[in-house]
Coordinates of C-alpha atoms and ligand atoms in Angstrom, one line a residue:
M9 CA 11.2 -1.4 -0.4
G10 CA 14.4 -3.5 -0.4
T11 CA 17.5 -3.0 1.6
A12 CA 21.1 -3.8 0.6
S13 CA 22.4 -7.3 1.2
F14 CA 26.1 -8.0 2.0
C15 CA 28.0 -10.9 3.4
F16 CA 30.6 -10.3 6.2
S17 CA 30.7 -13.9 7.4
G18 CA 33.5 -14.3 10.0
E19 CA 34.8 -10.8 9.6
V20 CA 35.5 -8.8 12.8
A21 CA 34.0 -5.3 13.1
I22 CA 34.2 -2.7 15.8
V23 CA 31.3 -0.2 16.0
T24 CA 31.6 2.7 18.5
G25 CA 28.4 4.3 19.9
A26 CA 26.7 1.0 19.1
A27 CA 24.2 1.0 21.9
A28 CA 21.7 3.5 20.4
G29 CA 20.5 5.1 17.3
I30 CA 22.6 4.8 14.1
G31 CA 25.3 2.8 15.8
R32 CA 22.8 0.2 17.0
E33 CA 21.4 -0.3 13.6
I34 CA 24.9 -0.6 12.0
A35 CA 25.9 -3.2 14.6
R36 CA 22.6 -5.1 14.2
R37 CA 22.9 -5.1 10.3
L38 CA 26.6 -6.1 10.4
A39 CA 25.9 -9.0 12.8
A40 CA 22.9 -10.1 10.6
A41 CA 25.3 -10.1 7.7
G42 CA 27.6 -12.6 9.5
A43 CA 30.2 -10.2 11.1
L44 CA 31.5 -10.7 14.6
V45 CA 30.6 -7.3 15.9
H46 CA 32.2 -5.7 18.9
G47 CA 29.9 -2.9 20.1
V48 CA 31.7 -0.2 22.1
D49 CA 29.7 2.3 24.1
V50 CA 30.0 4.4 27.3
N51 CA 26.5 3.1 28.1
P52 CA 26.1 -0.4 26.7
P53 CA 22.7 -2.2 26.9
A54 CA 22.1 -3.6 30.4
A55 CA 20.5 -6.8 29.0
L56 CA 21.0 -8.7 25.7
R57 CA 18.1 -8.5 23.3
A58 CA 17.3 -11.0 20.5
E59 CA 18.6 -8.5 18.0
D60 CA 22.0 -8.4 19.7
V61 CA 22.9 -11.9 18.6
G62 CA 26.4 -11.7 17.1
I63 CA 27.3 -8.5 19.1
T64 CA 29.8 -8.5 22.0
W65 CA 29.4 -5.5 24.2
Y66 CA 32.2 -3.4 25.8
Q67 CA 31.7 -0.5 28.2
L68 CA 34.3 2.2 27.3
D69 CA 34.6 5.9 27.3
L70 CA 36.3 6.8 24.0
R71 CA 37.9 9.8 25.7
E72 CA 40.3 7.4 27.5
S73 CA 43.1 6.8 25.0
G74 CA 44.8 4.0 27.1
A75 CA 41.6 2.1 27.5
V76 CA 40.9 2.3 23.7
E77 CA 44.4 0.9 23.0
E78 CA 43.8 -1.9 25.5
L79 CA 40.4 -2.8 24.1
V80 CA 41.7 -3.0 20.5
A81 CA 44.6 -5.2 21.6
E82 CA 42.1 -7.5 23.5
I83 CA 39.8 -7.8 20.5
H84 CA 42.8 -8.5 18.2
S85 CA 44.3 -11.1 20.5
V86 CA 40.9 -13.0 20.9
N87 CA 40.0 -12.9 17.2
G88 CA 43.3 -12.8 15.4
H89 CA 42.2 -10.0 13.1
I90 CA 40.1 -6.8 12.9
D91 CA 38.6 -6.2 9.5
H92 CA 36.3 -3.2 9.9
L93 CA 35.9 -0.1 12.1
V94 CA 32.9 2.1 12.2
N95 CA 33.7 5.3 14.1
N96 CA 30.1 6.3 14.9
A97 CA 30.0 7.6 18.5
G98 CA 29.1 11.2 18.8
I99 CA 27.5 13.8 21.0
A100 CA 26.1 17.3 20.6
R101 CA 26.1 20.3 23.0
D102 CA 24.4 23.0 20.9
R103 CA 24.8 26.7 21.9
A104 CA 25.6 30.0 20.1
L105 CA 29.3 30.3 20.2
W106 CA 29.3 33.3 22.6
K107 CA 27.4 31.2 25.1
M108 CA 29.5 28.0 24.5
D109 CA 31.6 27.3 27.6
D110 CA 34.8 25.4 27.8
C111 CA 33.1 22.1 28.7
D112 CA 30.6 22.4 25.8
W113 CA 33.5 22.8 23.4
S114 CA 35.9 20.2 24.9
A115 CA 33.2 17.5 25.4
V116 CA 32.2 17.5 21.8
L117 CA 35.7 17.7 20.3
D118 CA 36.9 15.0 22.8
V119 CA 34.3 12.4 21.9
N120 CA 33.6 13.2 18.2
L121 CA 37.1 13.9 17.0
T122 CA 39.7 12.9 19.5
G123 CA 37.9 9.7 20.6
A124 CA 37.5 8.7 16.9
F125 CA 41.2 9.4 16.4
W126 CA 42.3 7.2 19.3
M127 CA 40.2 4.3 17.9
L128 CA 41.4 4.8 14.3
R129 CA 45.0 4.9 15.4
A130 CA 44.8 1.7 17.5
V131 CA 43.0 -0.2 14.7
A132 CA 45.3 1.2 12.0
G133 CA 48.2 -0.7 13.7
V134 CA 46.4 -4.0 13.4
M135 CA 45.1 -3.4 9.9
R136 CA 48.6 -2.3 8.6
A137 CA 50.1 -5.5 9.9
A138 CA 47.4 -7.5 8.1
G139 CA 47.6 -5.4 4.9
K140 CA 43.8 -5.0 4.7
G141 CA 40.9 -3.3 6.3
S142 CA 38.1 -0.8 5.8
V143 CA 36.9 2.0 8.0
V144 CA 33.8 4.2 7.9
Q145 CA 33.6 7.4 10.0
I146 CA 30.2 9.0 10.7
A147 CA 30.5 12.8 10.2
S148 CA 27.6 15.1 9.4
I149 CA 26.4 17.4 6.8
N150 CA 27.0 20.1 9.4
G151 CA 30.7 19.4 9.1
M152 CA 30.3 20.6 5.4
R153 CA 28.2 23.8 6.0
A154 CA 27.5 26.5 8.6
K155 CA 25.0 25.6 11.3
F156 CA 23.9 28.1 13.9
G157 CA 24.6 26.8 17.4
Q158 CA 27.0 24.1 16.4
A159 CA 30.5 25.6 16.4
N160 CA 31.8 22.7 18.4
Y161 CA 29.9 20.0 16.6
S162 CA 30.6 21.3 13.1
A163 CA 34.3 21.7 13.9
S164 CA 34.4 18.2 15.2
K165 CA 32.7 16.8 12.1
A166 CA 34.8 18.9 9.7
G167 CA 37.8 17.4 11.6
I168 CA 36.5 13.9 10.9
L169 CA 36.3 14.6 7.2
S170 CA 39.9 15.9 7.2
L171 CA 41.0 12.9 9.3
T172 CA 39.3 10.6 6.8
R173 CA 41.2 12.0 3.8
T174 CA 44.6 11.9 5.6
A175 CA 44.0 8.4 6.9
A176 CA 43.0 7.2 3.4
R177 CA 46.2 8.7 2.0
E178 CA 48.4 7.2 4.7
L179 CA 46.8 3.8 4.9
G180 CA 45.8 3.2 1.3
P181 CA 49.2 1.8 0.3
R182 CA 48.7 -0.9 3.0
G183 CA 45.3 -2.0 1.5
I184 CA 43.2 -0.1 4.0
R185 CA 40.2 2.1 2.8
V186 CA 38.9 5.0 4.9
N187 CA 35.6 6.8 4.0
A188 CA 33.1 9.0 5.7
I189 CA 29.4 9.4 5.7
A190 CA 27.7 12.7 6.3
P191 CA 24.2 12.1 7.5
G192 CA 21.5 14.7 7.3
M193 CA 18.9 14.7 10.1
I194 CA 18.2 11.1 11.1
E195 CA 15.5 9.8 13.5
T196 CA 17.5 8.7 16.6
P197 CA 17.6 9.4 20.4
M198 CA 19.9 12.3 19.5
T199 CA 17.3 14.1 17.5
K200 CA 14.0 12.9 19.1
D201 CA 13.7 15.8 21.5
L202 CA 14.5 18.6 19.0
P203 CA 11.9 21.3 18.8
P204 CA 9.3 20.6 16.0
A205 CA 10.4 23.8 14.2
I206 CA 13.9 22.4 13.8
R207 CA 12.7 19.1 12.5
E208 CA 10.3 20.9 10.1
R209 CA 13.1 23.1 8.8
A210 CA 15.3 20.0 8.2
I211 CA 12.5 18.3 6.3
A212 CA 12.0 21.5 4.2
E213 CA 15.7 21.5 3.3
T214 CA 15.5 18.0 1.8
C215 CA 14.6 17.1 -1.8
L216 CA 12.7 14.0 -0.6
A217 CA 10.5 15.9 1.9
R218 CA 11.4 13.4 4.7
I219 CA 13.9 12.6 7.5
G220 CA 15.7 9.3 7.2
G221 CA 15.9 6.4 9.7
A222 CA 19.1 4.8 11.0
D223 CA 18.6 2.1 8.3
V224 CA 19.7 4.5 5.5
I225 CA 23.0 5.1 7.2
A226 CA 23.5 1.5 8.0
D227 CA 23.0 0.4 4.4
T228 CA 25.6 2.9 3.2
V229 CA 28.0 1.8 5.9
L230 CA 27.7 -1.8 4.8
F231 CA 28.3 -0.8 1.2
L232 CA 31.4 1.2 2.0
L233 CA 32.8 -1.5 4.2
S234 CA 32.1 -4.2 1.6
D235 CA 34.2 -5.3 -1.3
A236 CA 31.6 -3.6 -3.6
A237 CA 33.3 -0.4 -2.6
R238 CA 36.9 -1.7 -3.1
H239 CA 38.0 1.2 -5.2
I240 CA 36.4 3.9 -3.0
T241 CA 38.5 5.6 -0.4
G242 CA 39.1 9.1 1.1
T243 CA 35.6 10.2 0.2
V244 CA 32.5 11.5 2.0
V245 CA 29.0 10.3 1.1
P246 CA 26.2 12.6 2.1
V247 CA 23.1 10.5 3.1
D248 CA 20.7 13.4 3.7
G249 CA 17.7 13.1 1.4
G250 CA 19.2 16.1 -0.5
Q251 CA 19.5 18.5 2.5
L252 CA 22.8 19.8 1.1
V253 CA 21.6 20.4 -2.4
Ligands
NAI320 P1 22.8 8.7 19.7 O1 22.9 9.8 20.7 O2 21.4 8.1 19.4 O3 23.8 7.6 20.0 C1 25.2 7.9 20.2 C2 25.8 6.7 21.0 O4 27.2 7.1 21.3 C3 25.1 6.5 22.3 O5 24.9 5.1 22.5 C4 26.1 7.0 23.3 O6 26.1 6.3 24.6 C5 27.5 6.8 22.6 N1 28.5 7.6 23.2 C6 28.5 8.9 23.5 N2 29.6 9.3 24.0 C7 30.4 8.3 24.1 C8 31.8 8.1 24.5 N3 32.5 9.1 25.1 N4 32.3 6.8 24.4 C9 31.6 5.8 23.9 N5 30.3 6.0 23.4 C10 29.8 7.2 23.5 O7 23.3 9.4 18.4 P2 23.0 9.1 16.8 O8 21.9 10.1 16.4 O9 22.8 7.7 16.6 O10 24.3 9.6 16.1 C11 25.3 8.6 15.7 C12 26.4 9.4 15.0 O11 25.8 10.0 13.8 C13 27.0 10.6 15.8 O12 28.4 10.7 15.4 C14 26.3 11.8 15.3 O13 27.0 13.0 15.4 C15 26.1 11.4 13.8 N6 25.0 12.1 13.2 C16 23.7 12.0 13.6 C17 22.7 12.7 13.0 C18 21.3 12.6 13.4 O14 20.4 13.3 12.9 N7 20.9 11.7 14.3 C19 23.0 13.6 11.9 C20 24.3 13.7 11.5 C21 25.3 13.0 12.1

């Protein structure tokens, strides 16, 4: 089975939540395709691995708006340009809404939606001045449908989809594309401890009778960031094996 092949030689990319799961695979694939990847995570890897060649790590909590602005300014001043942003970091705190406390709600909205907004706003300034750039935001199919126990998560991901469309409208005239991906259930640290019944239900929902790996999301990210997607903006691509069908 082949995977997509793109060239990002010398292009500068920021990937949030790059230390694990989907973000790790996106960062690794972009670096392998020649990009200078800046991996941002609240818990970056303690030691460099062979697969991290081409990735510079930064420890940052996306909930700190000032720190996000400073980091983007630093990456811009060192590299002279920022070509791509992948807003991937996300958390879940699942609970039925009548049991969901203030912290469960705020933590998920603050990381998944507000943190992504801080990063998008900071990078948009750099990209507008350059007159080019591409952005991919990782949403979820659960931002497009109802999901028991995910009032906070679904609302944050629906917000990401709306933010994507508005950003595409506002930034398009300056040559900047903004798209979203809505993954279905993907094998990552976020999902590895889910009860077997939930995994089985997700598999039963798919048309392909399987859960995808992080590679299927990374392939789609690279396509959307690349020039092959030069006329695609403001859209959401479900990558879910047909879970939404
Ligand atoms: P993960 O839990 O494996 O990795 C998330 C990464 O984000 C971690 O490295 C974590 O340290 C980082 N992070 C968390 N809070 C942060 C903060 N405040 N500041 C900076 N970094 C922070 O998650 P996974 O599964 O790789 O998910 C990646 C994205 O894909 C998330 O936005 C998630 O909502 C989304 N997604 C995942 C699905 C799945 O089935 N795994 C399905 C649909 C969407």
